[in-house]
Coordinates of C-alpha atoms in Angstrom, one line a residue:
M1344 CA 90.3 111.2 143.4
G1345 CA 87.2 112.8 144.8
L1346 CA 85.2 110.9 142.2
L1347 CA 86.5 107.6 143.4
T1348 CA 86.2 108.4 147.2
D1349 CA 83.0 110.6 147.6
P1350 CA 79.9 108.3 147.8
R1351 CA 77.8 111.2 146.5
A1352 CA 79.8 111.1 143.2
G1353 CA 77.6 108.4 141.8
S1354 CA 74.5 110.6 141.7
G1355 CA 75.3 112.4 138.4
K1356 CA 73.2 111.7 135.4
V1357 CA 76.2 110.3 133.4
I1358 CA 77.0 108.0 136.2
Q1359 CA 73.4 106.9 136.6
F1360 CA 73.3 106.3 132.8
L1361 CA 76.5 104.1 133.0
L1362 CA 75.2 102.1 135.9
K1363 CA 71.7 101.5 134.3
W1364 CA 73.1 100.7 130.8
E1365 CA 76.4 99.1 131.7
R1366 CA 76.0 95.7 130.1
P1367 CA 74.4 96.9 126.8
L1368 CA 77.0 99.7 126.5
C1369 CA 79.9 97.3 127.1
F1370 CA 78.4 95.0 124.5
C1371 CA 78.1 97.8 122.0
L1372 CA 81.7 98.9 122.6
Y1373 CA 83.1 95.4 122.0
V1374 CA 80.9 94.8 118.9
S1375 CA 81.9 98.2 117.6
G1376 CA 85.6 97.3 117.9
I1377 CA 85.0 94.1 116.0
V1378 CA 83.0 95.9 113.3
W1379 CA 85.8 98.5 113.0
I1380 CA 88.4 95.8 112.4
L1381 CA 86.1 94.4 109.7
L1382 CA 85.7 97.8 108.0
L1383 CA 89.6 98.4 107.9
A1384 CA 89.8 96.3 104.7
L1385 CA 87.3 98.7 102.8
P1386 CA 88.9 101.0 100.2
V1387 CA 87.6 104.1 102.1
F1388 CA 89.8 103.1 105.1
N1389 CA 92.9 102.5 102.9
D1390 CA 95.4 105.1 101.6
N1391 CA 97.6 104.5 98.6
T1392 CA 101.2 104.2 99.4
Y1393 CA 103.6 107.0 98.6
F1394 CA 107.0 108.2 99.3
S1395 CA 107.6 110.6 102.2
E1396 CA 111.4 110.6 101.8
N1397 CA 112.0 112.4 98.5
A1398 CA 115.8 112.0 99.1
L1399 CA 115.5 108.4 98.0
L1400 CA 115.0 109.5 94.4
P1401 CA 113.3 106.2 93.6
G1402 CA 113.4 105.1 90.1
L1403 CA 115.6 108.1 88.9
V1404 CA 118.9 106.2 88.9
T1405 CA 120.1 104.6 85.6
K1406 CA 120.6 100.9 86.4
E1407 CA 123.9 99.6 85.0
S1408 CA 124.1 96.1 86.5
N1409 CA 123.9 92.8 84.3
L1410 CA 124.6 90.2 87.0
E1411 CA 123.0 87.1 85.3
Q1412 CA 126.1 85.5 83.8
I1413 CA 128.5 86.1 86.7
A1414 CA 125.7 85.0 89.1
K1415 CA 125.2 81.8 87.2
Q1416 CA 129.0 81.1 87.3
Y1417 CA 129.1 81.6 91.1
Y1418 CA 126.0 79.5 91.4
V1419 CA 127.6 76.5 89.6
H1420 CA 130.8 76.8 91.7
L1421 CA 128.8 77.1 94.9
L1422 CA 126.7 74.0 94.2
Y1423 CA 129.8 72.0 93.7
E1424 CA 131.3 73.3 97.0
M1425 CA 127.9 72.6 98.8
K1426 CA 128.0 69.0 97.6
L1427 CA 131.5 68.6 99.1
H1428 CA 130.2 70.0 102.4
P1429 CA 126.5 68.9 102.7
S1430 CA 126.1 69.9 106.3
N1431 CA 128.3 72.9 106.6
M1432 CA 129.0 76.2 105.0
P1433 CA 131.9 76.2 102.4
D1434 CA 133.6 79.0 104.3
A1435 CA 137.0 78.5 102.6
W1436 CA 135.5 79.0 99.1
L1437 CA 133.4 81.9 100.2
I1438 CA 136.3 83.8 101.9
A1439 CA 138.5 83.1 98.9
T1440 CA 135.8 84.5 96.4
L1441 CA 135.3 87.6 98.5
N1442 CA 139.1 88.2 98.8
Q1443 CA 139.3 87.9 95.0
L1444 CA 136.8 90.7 94.7
H1445 CA 139.2 92.9 96.9
L1446 CA 136.8 93.4 99.7
D1447 CA 137.8 93.7 103.4
V1448 CA 136.8 90.0 104.4
F1449 CA 136.3 88.9 107.9
T1450 CA 134.9 85.8 109.7
H1451 CA 132.8 85.8 112.9
N1452 CA 132.5 82.9 115.2
F1453 CA 129.7 82.5 117.7
T1454 CA 128.5 79.9 120.2
L1455 CA 125.0 78.9 121.5
I1456 CA 124.9 77.2 124.9
Y1457 CA 121.6 75.4 124.9
P1458 CA 120.0 76.5 128.2
F1459 CA 118.1 73.3 129.1
Q1460 CA 121.0 70.8 128.6
E1461 CA 124.1 73.0 128.5
Q1462 CA 125.0 71.7 125.0
K1463 CA 127.3 73.9 122.9
F1464 CA 126.6 74.6 119.2
T1465 CA 129.1 76.7 117.1
G1466 CA 128.5 78.8 114.0
Q1467 CA 130.4 81.1 111.7
N1468 CA 129.4 84.2 109.7
I1469 CA 131.3 85.6 106.8
Y1470 CA 131.2 89.2 105.7
G1471 CA 132.9 91.6 103.3
I1472 CA 133.0 95.4 103.4
I1473 CA 133.3 97.8 100.5
R1474 CA 134.4 101.1 101.9
A1475 CA 132.7 104.2 100.7
P1476 CA 135.0 106.1 98.4
R1477 CA 133.0 109.3 98.6
A1478 CA 132.5 109.4 102.5
A1479 CA 134.3 108.8 105.8
S1480 CA 132.7 105.3 106.6
T1481 CA 130.2 106.8 109.0
E1482 CA 127.2 105.0 107.6
A1483 CA 126.6 101.6 106.1
I1484 CA 124.1 99.4 104.2
V1485 CA 123.9 95.6 104.8
I1486 CA 123.0 93.0 102.2
S1487 CA 122.5 89.7 104.0
V1488 CA 121.8 86.1 103.0
P1489 CA 121.1 83.1 105.3
F1490 CA 123.2 80.2 104.2
R1491 CA 121.4 76.9 104.1
P1492 CA 123.3 73.7 103.5
V1493 CA 122.1 70.8 101.2
N1494 CA 120.5 68.9 104.1
S1495 CA 118.6 71.9 105.5
I1496 CA 114.8 71.5 106.0
Y1497 CA 114.3 75.0 104.6
L1498 CA 114.1 76.2 101.0
D1499 CA 117.5 76.6 99.2
T1500 CA 119.2 80.0 99.4
A1501 CA 122.2 79.2 97.1
P1502 CA 120.8 81.6 94.3
S1503 CA 120.8 84.4 96.9
V1504 CA 124.5 83.8 97.8
A1505 CA 125.4 83.7 94.0
L1506 CA 123.6 87.0 93.5
L1507 CA 125.2 88.6 96.6
L1508 CA 128.7 87.7 95.2
A1509 CA 127.8 88.9 91.7
F1510 CA 126.5 92.2 93.1
A1511 CA 129.5 92.6 95.4
K1512 CA 131.6 92.4 92.2
F1513 CA 129.6 95.0 90.5
C1514 CA 129.7 97.4 93.5
R1515 CA 133.5 97.1 93.8
R1516 CA 133.9 98.8 90.4
Q1517 CA 131.6 101.8 91.2
K1518 CA 132.9 105.0 92.8
Y1519 CA 129.6 106.8 93.6
W1520 CA 129.0 105.0 97.0
A1521 CA 128.5 107.4 99.9
K1522 CA 128.0 104.5 102.4
D1523 CA 129.9 101.4 103.3
I1524 CA 128.3 98.3 101.9
I1525 CA 128.5 95.1 104.0
F1526 CA 127.9 91.7 102.3
L1527 CA 126.9 89.3 105.1
I1528 CA 126.5 85.5 104.8
T1529 CA 125.2 84.0 108.0
E1530 CA 124.9 80.5 109.3
H1531 CA 122.1 78.9 111.4
E1532 CA 119.4 81.2 110.3
Q1533 CA 118.4 83.8 112.8
L1534 CA 121.1 82.7 115.3
G1535 CA 123.8 83.9 113.0
I1536 CA 122.3 87.4 112.3
Q1537 CA 121.5 87.9 116.0
A1538 CA 125.1 87.0 117.0
W1539 CA 126.5 89.2 114.4
L1540 CA 124.3 92.2 115.3
D1541 CA 125.1 91.8 119.1
A1542 CA 128.9 91.7 118.2
Y1543 CA 128.7 94.7 115.9
H1544 CA 126.9 96.8 118.6
G1545 CA 128.6 95.3 121.7
V1546 CA 125.5 94.3 123.4
T1547 CA 123.7 91.1 124.5
S1548 CA 120.0 91.1 123.4
G1549 CA 118.9 87.9 125.1
T1550 CA 119.7 86.3 128.4
E1551 CA 123.3 86.4 129.4
G1552 CA 125.5 83.4 128.8
V1553 CA 123.2 81.8 126.1
L1554 CA 124.3 83.2 122.8
L1555 CA 127.9 84.2 123.0
S1556 CA 128.4 86.6 120.1
G1557 CA 132.1 87.0 120.4
D1558 CA 134.0 89.9 118.8
L1559 CA 134.3 91.3 115.3
S1560 CA 137.6 92.0 113.8
G1561 CA 136.2 94.5 111.3
R1562 CA 133.4 97.1 111.3
A1563 CA 131.9 99.6 109.0
G1564 CA 129.8 102.7 109.7
S1565 CA 126.6 103.0 111.5
I1566 CA 124.1 100.7 109.9
Q1567 CA 121.1 102.6 108.4
T1568 CA 119.3 99.9 106.4
A1569 CA 119.5 96.2 105.5
I1570 CA 118.2 94.1 102.7
N1571 CA 118.0 90.3 103.4
L1572 CA 117.8 88.1 100.3
E1573 CA 116.1 84.6 100.2
L1574 CA 116.0 83.6 96.5
H1575 CA 115.1 80.0 96.0
S1576 CA 115.8 79.7 92.3
M1577 CA 117.7 81.3 89.5
K1578 CA 114.4 81.8 87.7
V1579 CA 112.3 84.0 89.8
S1580 CA 108.8 84.9 88.9
S1581 CA 107.5 86.5 92.1
I1582 CA 109.1 88.2 95.0
D1583 CA 107.4 88.3 98.5
I1584 CA 108.3 91.3 100.6
K1585 CA 108.5 90.5 104.3
V1586 CA 108.3 93.3 106.9
E1587 CA 107.3 91.7 110.3
G1588 CA 110.0 91.8 112.9
L1589 CA 110.8 90.8 116.4
N1590 CA 108.0 91.6 118.8
G1591 CA 105.9 93.0 115.9
R1592 CA 108.2 95.7 115.0
L1593 CA 107.9 97.1 111.4
P1594 CA 110.3 98.9 109.2
N1595 CA 109.6 102.4 107.8
L1596 CA 106.9 102.2 105.3
D1597 CA 109.1 104.1 102.7
L1598 CA 111.4 101.1 102.6
F1599 CA 108.6 98.8 101.8
N1600 CA 107.3 101.2 99.1
L1601 CA 110.7 101.4 97.7
A1602 CA 111.0 97.7 97.3
Q1603 CA 107.6 97.0 95.8
N1604 CA 108.1 100.0 93.4
M1605 CA 111.4 98.7 92.2
I1606 CA 110.0 95.2 91.8
A1607 CA 107.0 96.5 89.7
K1608 CA 109.4 98.4 87.4
E1609 CA 111.3 95.3 86.5
G1610 CA 108.1 93.4 85.6
I1611 CA 108.2 90.8 88.4
R1612 CA 105.1 90.0 90.4
Q1613 CA 105.3 91.3 93.9
S1614 CA 103.3 89.8 96.8
F1615 CA 102.7 90.3 100.5
Q1616 CA 102.0 87.4 102.8
R1617 CA 102.3 85.2 99.7
R1618 CA 99.2 86.9 98.3
F1619 CA 99.1 88.9 95.0
D1620 CA 97.0 92.0 94.5
V1621 CA 93.7 91.0 93.0
K1622 CA 90.9 93.4 92.1
Y1623 CA 87.5 91.8 92.0
K1624 CA 84.6 93.4 90.4
N1625 CA 82.4 92.1 93.2
K1626 CA 82.9 94.5 96.2
F1627 CA 82.3 91.8 98.8
K1628 CA 84.9 89.5 97.2
N1629 CA 87.3 92.4 97.0
W1630 CA 86.8 93.2 100.6
W1631 CA 87.0 89.6 101.8
Y1632 CA 90.3 89.0 99.8
H1633 CA 92.0 92.2 101.3
F1634 CA 90.6 91.4 104.8
N1635 CA 92.2 88.0 104.7
T1636 CA 95.6 89.5 103.8
L1637 CA 95.2 92.0 106.6
L1638 CA 94.2 89.2 109.1
M1639 CA 97.3 87.2 108.0
M1640 CA 99.5 90.2 108.9
I1641 CA 97.9 90.6 112.2
A1642 CA 98.3 86.9 113.0
T1643 CA 101.9 87.0 111.9
Q1644 CA 102.8 90.1 113.8
A1645 CA 101.1 89.0 117.0
T1646 CA 103.5 86.0 117.3
G1647 CA 106.5 88.4 117.7
I1648 CA 108.4 86.0 115.5
P1649 CA 110.4 87.6 112.7
T1650 CA 109.4 86.4 109.2
G1651 CA 113.1 86.6 108.1
N1652 CA 116.5 87.7 109.2
H1653 CA 115.6 91.2 108.6
G1654 CA 113.3 91.3 111.7
L1655 CA 116.3 91.2 114.1
F1656 CA 117.7 94.6 112.7
H1657 CA 114.7 96.7 113.9
R1658 CA 115.7 96.6 117.6
F1659 CA 118.8 98.5 116.7
G1660 CA 117.0 101.2 114.8
I1661 CA 117.9 99.7 111.5
E1662 CA 115.2 99.6 108.8
A1663 CA 115.2 96.2 107.2
I1664 CA 113.1 93.9 104.9
T1665 CA 113.5 90.5 103.3
L1666 CA 113.0 89.9 99.6
E1667 CA 112.0 86.3 99.1
G1668 CA 112.1 85.1 95.5
F1669 CA 110.1 82.1 94.3
E1670 CA 110.6 79.8 91.3
K1671 CA 108.3 80.2 88.3
A1672 CA 105.3 77.8 88.4
R1673 CA 104.4 75.8 85.3
Q1674 CA 101.1 77.7 84.8
Q1675 CA 102.7 81.1 84.8
S1676 CA 103.7 82.7 81.6
S1677 CA 106.2 85.4 83.2
D1678 CA 109.8 84.5 82.9
G1679 CA 111.7 86.5 85.5
N1680 CA 115.4 85.8 85.9
I1681 CA 118.4 86.7 88.0
Y1682 CA 119.1 89.6 85.7
Q1683 CA 116.0 91.4 86.7
V1684 CA 116.4 90.5 90.5
G1685 CA 119.9 92.0 90.3
R1686 CA 118.6 95.3 88.9
I1687 CA 116.1 95.4 91.7
V1688 CA 118.7 95.0 94.3
E1689 CA 120.8 97.6 92.6
S1690 CA 118.0 100.2 92.3
I1691 CA 117.1 99.7 96.0
V1692 CA 120.6 100.0 97.2
R1693 CA 121.4 103.0 95.1
S1694 CA 118.2 104.7 96.3
L1695 CA 119.3 104.0 99.9
N1696 CA 122.7 105.4 99.1
N1697 CA 121.0 108.7 98.2
L1698 CA 119.7 109.1 101.8
L1699 CA 121.2 112.0 103.7
E1700 CA 119.8 110.9 107.1
R1701 CA 118.1 108.0 108.7
F1702 CA 114.5 107.2 107.8
H1703 CA 112.4 109.5 110.0
Q1704 CA 109.4 110.3 107.8
S1705 CA 106.5 108.2 106.7
F1706 CA 105.0 105.5 109.0
F1707 CA 106.4 103.1 111.5
F1708 CA 103.1 101.8 112.6
Y1709 CA 100.8 100.5 109.9
L1710 CA 98.8 97.5 108.6
L1711 CA 98.9 96.3 104.9
P1712 CA 95.8 94.9 103.2
S1713 CA 97.7 94.8 99.8
T1714 CA 101.1 95.8 98.5
D1715 CA 100.0 99.3 97.4
T1716 CA 97.6 100.4 100.2
Y1717 CA 98.2 100.9 103.9
I1718 CA 96.2 101.6 107.1
S1719 CA 97.7 104.1 109.4
I1720 CA 97.7 103.8 113.2
G1721 CA 95.2 106.6 113.6
L1722 CA 92.6 104.4 112.0
Y1723 CA 93.3 100.9 113.2
I1724 CA 94.0 101.8 116.9
R1725 CA 90.4 102.9 117.4
S1726 CA 89.2 99.2 117.2
L1727 CA 91.4 98.3 120.2
V1728 CA 90.3 101.6 122.0
L1729 CA 86.7 100.6 121.8
I1730 CA 87.2 97.2 123.2
I1731 CA 89.4 98.5 126.0
A1732 CA 86.8 101.2 126.8
A1733 CA 84.3 98.3 127.5
I1734 CA 86.7 97.0 130.1
F1735 CA 87.0 100.3 131.9
V1736 CA 83.3 101.0 131.8
K1737 CA 82.7 97.7 133.5
A1738 CA 85.3 98.5 136.1
F1739 CA 84.0 101.9 136.8
S1740 CA 80.4 100.7 137.1
M1741 CA 81.4 98.0 139.6
W1742 CA 83.3 100.5 141.7
Q1743 CA 80.4 102.9 141.7
R1744 CA 78.1 100.1 142.9
L1745 CA 80.4 99.2 145.6
Q1746 CA 80.5 102.7 146.8
G1747 CA 76.8 103.1 146.6
S1748 CA 76.1 99.9 148.5
T1749 CA 78.5 100.8 151.2
A1750 CA 76.8 104.2 151.7
V1751 CA 73.4 102.7 151.8
E1752 CA 74.4 100.1 154.3
N1753 CA 76.1 102.5 156.6
K1754 CA 73.0 104.7 156.5
K1755 CA 70.7 101.9 157.5
S1756 CA 73.2 100.9 160.3
A1757 CA 73.0 104.4 161.6
T1758 CA 69.3 104.5 161.6
V1759 CA 68.9 101.4 163.7
K1760 CA 71.8 102.3 165.8
R1761 CA 74.1 99.3 164.7
P1762 CA 77.8 99.5 164.0
K1763 CA 78.8 100.6 160.4
T1764 CA 79.2 97.8 157.9
D1765 CA 82.7 96.4 157.6
G1766 CA 84.7 97.8 154.7
F1767 CA 87.2 96.0 152.4
D1768 CA 89.6 93.4 153.8
I1769 CA 92.8 94.8 152.4
G1770 CA 94.8 91.9 153.6
V1771 CA 92.6 89.4 151.8
I1772 CA 92.6 91.5 148.6
T1773 CA 96.3 92.1 148.6
S1774 CA 97.1 88.4 149.1
E1775 CA 94.8 87.4 146.3
I1776 CA 96.5 89.6 143.8
L1777 CA 100.0 89.1 145.2
W1778 CA 99.8 85.4 145.0
A1779 CA 98.4 85.4 141.5
H1780 CA 101.3 87.3 140.2
I1781 CA 103.9 85.3 142.2
C1782 CA 102.5 82.2 140.6
G1783 CA 103.1 83.9 137.1
I1784 CA 106.7 84.7 137.9
V1785 CA 107.3 81.3 139.2
I1786 CA 105.8 79.6 136.2
A1787 CA 107.9 81.9 133.9
T1788 CA 111.0 80.3 135.3
S1789 CA 109.7 76.8 135.8
P1790 CA 110.8 75.3 132.4
F1791 CA 114.4 75.0 133.7
A1792 CA 113.1 73.1 136.7
F1793 CA 110.9 70.9 134.5
T1794 CA 113.7 70.0 132.2
Y1795 CA 116.0 69.2 135.2
L1796 CA 113.5 66.8 136.7
G1797 CA 112.6 65.5 133.2
R1798 CA 116.3 64.4 132.7
K1799 CA 115.9 62.2 135.9
I1800 CA 113.4 60.1 134.2
N1801 CA 114.8 60.3 130.6
F1802 CA 112.2 62.9 129.3
R1803 CA 113.0 64.9 126.3
T1804 CA 113.0 68.7 126.9
E1805 CA 109.7 69.3 125.0
D1806 CA 107.9 66.5 127.0
S1807 CA 109.2 67.8 130.3
I1808 CA 108.0 71.4 129.6
Y1809 CA 104.7 70.4 128.0
F1810 CA 103.7 68.0 130.8
G1811 CA 105.0 70.4 133.4
F1812 CA 102.6 73.1 132.1
A1813 CA 99.8 70.4 131.9
I1814 CA 100.3 69.8 135.6
I1815 CA 100.1 73.4 136.4
T1816 CA 96.9 73.7 134.3
V1817 CA 95.3 70.9 136.2
L1818 CA 96.3 72.4 139.6
T1819 CA 94.8 75.7 138.7
L1820 CA 91.6 74.2 137.3
M1821 CA 91.2 72.1 140.5
W1822 CA 91.0 75.4 142.6
P1823 CA 87.5 74.8 143.8
L1824 CA 88.4 71.4 145.2
Y1825 CA 91.2 72.4 147.6
S1826 CA 90.1 76.0 148.3
R1827 CA 86.8 75.7 150.1
R1828 CA 86.5 79.2 151.4
Q1829 CA 84.1 82.0 151.1
M1830 CA 85.1 85.5 150.0
K1831 CA 83.1 88.6 151.1
Y1832 CA 81.2 89.9 148.1
K1833 CA 82.9 93.4 148.3
N1834 CA 86.3 91.8 148.3
A1835 CA 85.6 89.7 145.4
A1836 CA 84.1 92.7 143.5
L1837 CA 87.1 94.8 144.2
V1838 CA 89.4 92.1 143.1
C1839 CA 87.4 92.0 139.9
V1840 CA 87.7 95.8 139.4
I1841 CA 91.5 95.7 140.0
A1842 CA 91.9 92.8 137.5
L1843 CA 89.9 94.7 134.9
I1844 CA 92.0 97.8 135.3
E1845 CA 95.1 95.8 135.1
L1846 CA 93.9 94.0 131.9
G1847 CA 93.0 97.3 130.3
T1848 CA 96.3 99.0 131.2
I1849 CA 98.4 95.9 130.0
L1850 CA 96.6 95.9 126.7
M1851 CA 97.3 99.5 126.1
C1852 CA 101.0 99.0 126.9
I1853 CA 101.3 96.0 124.7
A1854 CA 99.5 97.9 121.9
M1855 CA 102.2 100.6 121.9
H1856 CA 104.7 97.9 120.8
N1857 CA 102.7 95.1 119.1
F1858 CA 99.1 96.2 118.3
S1859 CA 98.2 92.8 116.7
L1860 CA 99.1 90.9 119.9
A1861 CA 97.0 93.2 122.0
L1862 CA 94.1 93.1 119.6
L1863 CA 94.0 89.3 119.5
I1864 CA 94.1 89.1 123.3
A1865 CA 91.3 91.6 123.6
V1866 CA 89.1 90.0 121.0
V1867 CA 89.3 86.5 122.7
Y1868 CA 89.3 87.4 126.4
V1869 CA 87.2 90.5 126.8
P1870 CA 83.7 89.1 125.8
V1871 CA 84.0 86.4 128.6
I1872 CA 85.5 88.8 131.1
L1873 CA 82.6 91.2 130.6
A1874 CA 80.2 88.5 131.8
I1875 CA 82.2 87.6 134.9
T1876 CA 80.9 89.0 138.2
P1877 CA 81.1 87.6 141.8
Q1878 CA 78.1 85.3 142.3
Q1879 CA 76.3 84.7 145.5
R1880 CA 74.8 81.4 144.1
S1881 CA 75.7 79.2 141.1
T1882 CA 73.5 79.6 138.0
K1883 CA 73.5 78.0 134.6
L1884 CA 75.0 81.1 133.1
H1885 CA 77.7 81.0 135.7
K1886 CA 78.6 77.5 134.8
I1887 CA 78.7 78.3 131.1
I1888 CA 81.1 81.2 131.8
S1889 CA 83.3 79.0 133.9
S1890 CA 83.5 76.4 131.2
L1891 CA 84.5 79.1 128.6
W1892 CA 87.0 80.5 131.0
I1893 CA 88.6 77.1 131.4
L1894 CA 89.1 76.9 127.5
L1895 CA 90.8 80.4 127.8
H1896 CA 93.5 79.1 130.2
P1897 CA 96.7 80.2 128.6
F1898 CA 97.9 76.7 128.2
M1899 CA 94.6 75.5 126.9
I1900 CA 94.1 78.3 124.4
S1901 CA 97.7 77.9 123.1
S1902 CA 97.2 74.3 122.5
I1903 CA 93.9 74.8 120.8
I1904 CA 95.4 77.5 118.5
V1905 CA 98.2 75.2 117.4
I1906 CA 95.8 72.3 116.8
C1907 CA 93.6 74.5 114.7
Y1908 CA 96.7 75.7 112.7
T1909 CA 97.6 72.1 112.2
Y1910 CA 94.1 71.3 110.9
I1911 CA 94.3 74.2 108.3
H1912 CA 97.5 72.8 106.9
F1913 CA 96.6 69.0 107.1
S1914 CA 92.8 69.2 106.7
T1915 CA 92.8 66.0 104.5
D1916 CA 94.4 63.8 107.1
P1917 CA 92.3 61.6 109.4
F1918 CA 91.1 63.4 112.6
L1919 CA 93.2 61.4 115.0
S1920 CA 96.2 62.1 112.8
I1921 CA 95.6 65.8 113.0
L1922 CA 95.3 65.6 116.7
F1923 CA 98.6 63.8 117.0
R1924 CA 100.3 66.3 114.7
G1925 CA 98.8 69.2 116.8
Y1926 CA 99.9 67.6 120.0
R1927 CA 103.5 67.3 118.7
A1928 CA 103.4 70.8 117.3
A1929 CA 102.1 72.1 120.6
K1930 CA 105.1 70.5 122.5
Q1931 CA 107.6 72.1 120.0
A1932 CA 105.8 75.5 120.0
F1933 CA 106.2 75.8 123.9
V1934 CA 109.9 75.0 123.6
F1935 CA 110.4 77.4 120.7
S1936 CA 108.6 80.2 122.4
I1937 CA 110.8 79.8 125.6
M1938 CA 113.9 79.6 123.4
D1939 CA 112.9 82.8 121.5
S1940 CA 112.4 84.6 124.8
V1941 CA 115.8 83.5 126.1
I1942 CA 117.8 84.0 122.9
Y1943 CA 116.2 86.9 121.1
G1944 CA 114.0 88.6 123.7
N1945 CA 110.6 87.7 122.2
W1946 CA 108.0 88.9 124.6
L1947 CA 105.2 86.4 123.7
Y1948 CA 106.1 83.9 126.4
N1949 CA 106.7 86.4 129.1
V1950 CA 103.5 88.4 128.3
T1951 CA 101.5 85.1 128.3
V1952 CA 102.9 83.7 131.6
S1953 CA 103.8 86.7 133.6
T1954 CA 100.8 88.9 132.8
M1955 CA 97.8 87.0 131.3
F1956 CA 98.1 84.0 133.5
P1957 CA 97.8 86.0 136.8
I1958 CA 94.8 87.9 135.3
W1959 CA 93.2 84.6 134.2
L1960 CA 93.9 83.2 137.7
L1961 CA 92.3 86.2 139.4
F1962 CA 89.1 85.9 137.4
W1963 CA 89.1 82.1 137.9
N1964 CA 89.3 82.7 141.7
I1965 CA 86.4 85.1 141.4
L1966 CA 84.3 82.4 139.5
C1967 CA 85.2 79.7 142.0
S1968 CA 84.7 81.8 145.1
N1969 CA 81.4 81.3 147.0
S1970 CA 80.8 85.1 147.5
S1971 CA 78.6 86.2 150.3
V1972 CA 77.5 89.7 151.4
H1973 CA 78.0 89.0 155.1
S1974 CA 80.8 86.5 155.0

């Protein structure tokens, strides 16, 4: 504390160095962080994947399953039932089939109350349990499949259901299971799995009264691991392994290694982020390819949206992945089939059956540039640390200058026998910070008010929310017009220091849970923030920074990102068509982010509105205030 309160503390050589070289140092720290990110895709920064948990005994089991014929039979019957029920799950047939396999079969009903219009949607999950013959049902493994009807907009998962039924029939005849095996078929994508998990553990993960999970009539042991299957064809030539979960959580790396190892043994191509491992002779091409894979993982993880049903298991301490199988393309010569996929599932489940305890070794924090290499947290966290260090260096330098200027002014006042210079206006500073955060909290709950008002004029939910946020954006950008006030330079500088410290602290906290989100926020916002200082007069540089800061308004930057994403996927369309597509996608993205927050507890919306918006508003107030030394 003495360093912050003693005016003489700024006389040290290190402090003087920081004050003199603050801007070049901050610039170097930020650039170093960016360079470090680029270097992460180099082989020298990557380690080959390996098994930390030897109890898995991967590849040592003798595979016995031959599920192809029985899976095809189930597939034919399932397609017939799906044609009879094009918009619903053929629950009667599924329950009867599982009962014929002599499993303990249960149904689970759940209800979603749409929070904006109080509409009710119902769904049903079906699951069967094989009790462990060699244990006391204390542990369990889940094999799940999201059921998609004929009229679903997503890729078909009927082959997954057929394989699950065939594998259940195989498992029922085996006596070596030490864990219960739960075969779960869910409805309505992630809603079904979230409701089932909440009911299984007796909790509510989202907002109370939105997703009513109900009760389960049957349970197994404590769930250790889960494998989610999404096979889109009975002829599978490649399998994509999905690991990203809710709020950026990842499964234990050993589970990923186990899956990719078993897939490779069966001769089926494995991929990550839909990208196959490619080794270029050209070092730059090789680096660029792996860097793009790494960047795709960072972008996917930053959204906090699970890439499959597996992503909702992680919050309960359950390690889970999704195996997504794709149909053989015409140009591919490989001819994978359901027989090989069945053996992959068998080898994974039997390896998991060997575990004597929960996954606790290997890595839970990692980045993947390919399927057989990884980057540990000890390496990639340094990029964010360098960028955050630039924020704290700027905050510390501004504080030291404030302390130094106060001491000099008081000394001059004492020489000419004038009263001491006024200090900080605590009331002004407190109200500035308090109102910015109150605005963030109010905006976080505003969508419900927007939709209520929108219904009065027959607006759809997405229109009400989007235009509501647009109005808020305009009001915040018009701050200079209706706030013609001066702020003492010291007060503006101290607000800037507090905002910098808050931003650095928030980024560190976010990084502990979702490194990718913290990294992207830092990369986008920090270079502009480093250039923001209280100005006594308007300059060209000040106007440029203000313009850039407007583009970084949370509403603006979100819309820009969605439009850019739309352009990437529809680059051949006319420009106006891309803008219209991006506009519609942005409206839907806002609604989906709020719904994810309410139903699943996704942090992205809350972090953006409750933390980043107040920080943006504080810096915008600093840019718009006409700071004066003597005001």
